[in-house]
Amino acid sequence: MSVFSIVLFVLFAAQVYWVFAVRRLLRRRIRSGSSRVIVGSVLGAVYLGLMAYNFGLLGRRYTPVRLTPGAALLSAPFLWWAASSLVAFLIIMLLTTVKWTAIGALKIFRKGPAIESPGRRVFLARTAGLVTGAPFVAGAYGLFYGRLNLETTHPRIVLPRLPRSLDGFRIAQLSDIHIGPFMPEDEIRKYVEIANAQRADLVVLTGDFVTTDPTTQDAVVAALSGLKAPFGVFGSLGNHDGWARVENSITRLFAEVGIRILRDQRVSIGPPGATLNLMGVDFQSLKAFGPSRPVIRLLDNIESLMRPDQVNILLSHNPDTFDRAAEVGIDLSLAGHTHGGQAALEFISPEIAPSRLVTPYVSGLFRKPGGQLYVNRGIGTIGVPIRIGAPPEISIFELTSG
Ligand SMILES: [Fe+2]
């Protein structure tokens, strides 16, 4: 059984559970049988309608690049419900397992009659209600606030081999744009303005410009075309750009607006005699990841792009290339891909982030002998337009020789 089919099964089981839970609730709250039928039918029709719309059963839908009424009123509530109800279901399953284990243990080990405690039972029921309600509140927070609460970070990167004249050189990084109804073209233009206001020397983009729909590529390029920096704007491609099959076309569109996508390519950045070697590679992974084919060796042939006499900086969407990048001595890798966990619970513990199951490099700065890596959380979202504990990010690096 693949991971995908397990996830689908759990999603389905969660929905079945909630259908019966709502039925139970209606039975308890509405005495009149006919009223119950009317309310149940209305709820059922809304539920099935939202399902049909969001699974594309009402006709093929193209991804809009602005927030349409359909996205706001039909997709957002459905996605909020799908994510929140799934988490709540998992919590309920966990609590039920704990409860039955405790009851079983008490039956085995307790001697004498059971002592009833109605107060404790009410307290436990209320606590369980609060705990299962929390995912719905957290989901709403992530949809309306967490997703839009941009953080501009200012990491200082020490590169001992940096030429003195480049001390203080600043690079702005934007990643994982994922244009769509919840990251509309206008919203991206706002992020472009914010990045431009930082007056960085160089701007880099680390992929996932689109999500799955190739028709959105013109709009994302148009929105990002406003990026300005004295040493130019460069980028690399992400897995979603590959999945949408826009690698060649989006590279061409970017070139038309003066943004160069580096595809196993390099460029010298800076004044003559004091340059940085900027390299870029397409998304690559050792494991099969969606429709992407795995590679046998990460950063194969990267040595041919490196310049041993310069500081080498790599744009690679997947942070997993870092181990090999450090091995060959790439001074700084800039990546995205993880969205910082997107629905990470890092405010509880940095270990609780779904992305950690995929990569140890979820967000922020990592150091190893031979190199450093910065993983940007990106500005867009995938799957559900929700961010919890992983705010969108524009990073402005200041390079220093120490
Ligand atoms: Fe992404």
mmCIF file with all atom_site columns, C-alpha atoms and ligand atoms in Angstrom, residues 176-178 207-208 210 239-240 317 336-339 382, ligand 1:
data_model
loop_
_atom_site.group_PDB
_atom_site.id
_atom_site.type_symbol
_atom_site.label_atom_id
_atom_site.label_alt_id
_atom_site.label_comp_id
_atom_site.label_asym_id
_atom_site.label_entity_id
_atom_site.label_seq_id
_atom_site.pdbx_PDB_ins_code
_atom_site.Cartn_x
_atom_site.Cartn_y
_atom_site.Cartn_z
_atom_site.occupancy
_atom_site.B_iso_or_equiv
_atom_site.pdbx_formal_charge
_atom_site.auth_seq_id
_atom_site.auth_comp_id
_atom_site.auth_asym_id
_atom_site.auth_atom_id
_atom_site.pdbx_PDB_model_num
ATOM   1  C  CA . ASP A 1 176 ? 7.683  28.915 -3.847  1.00 0.00 ? 176 ASP A CA 1
ATOM   2  C  CA . ILE A 1 177 ? 5.365  31.516 -5.317  1.00 0.00 ? 177 ILE A CA 1
ATOM   3  C  CA . HIS A 1 178 ? 2.629  29.034 -6.371  1.00 0.00 ? 178 HIS A CA 1
ATOM   4  C  CA . GLY A 1 207 ? 11.414 27.838 -7.998  1.00 0.00 ? 207 GLY A CA 1
ATOM   5  C  CA . ASP A 1 208 ? 7.823  26.599 -7.822  1.00 0.00 ? 208 ASP A CA 1
ATOM   6  C  CA . VAL A 1 210 ? 3.310  27.632 -10.650 1.00 0.00 ? 210 VAL A CA 1
ATOM   7  C  CA . ASN A 1 239 ? 9.395  20.426 -8.830  1.00 0.00 ? 239 ASN A CA 1
ATOM   8  C  CA . HIS A 1 240 ? 6.012  22.011 -9.573  1.00 0.00 ? 240 HIS A CA 1
ATOM   9  C  CA . HIS A 1 317 ? 14.948 24.215 -5.038  1.00 0.00 ? 317 HIS A CA 1
ATOM   10 C  CA . GLY A 1 336 ? 12.966 26.457 -0.803  1.00 0.00 ? 336 GLY A CA 1
ATOM   11 C  CA . HIS A 1 337 ? 10.550 23.547 -1.362  1.00 0.00 ? 337 HIS A CA 1
ATOM   12 C  CA . THR A 1 338 ? 9.484  22.814 2.229   1.00 0.00 ? 338 THR A CA 1
ATOM   13 C  CA . HIS A 1 339 ? 7.322  25.932 2.826   1.00 0.00 ? 339 HIS A CA 1
ATOM   14 C  CA . ILE A 1 382 ? 0.090  24.132 -1.792  1.00 0.00 ? 382 ILE A CA 1
HETATM 15 FE FE . FE  B 2 .   ? 6.666  24.707 -3.316  1.00 0.00 ? 1   FE  B FE 1
#
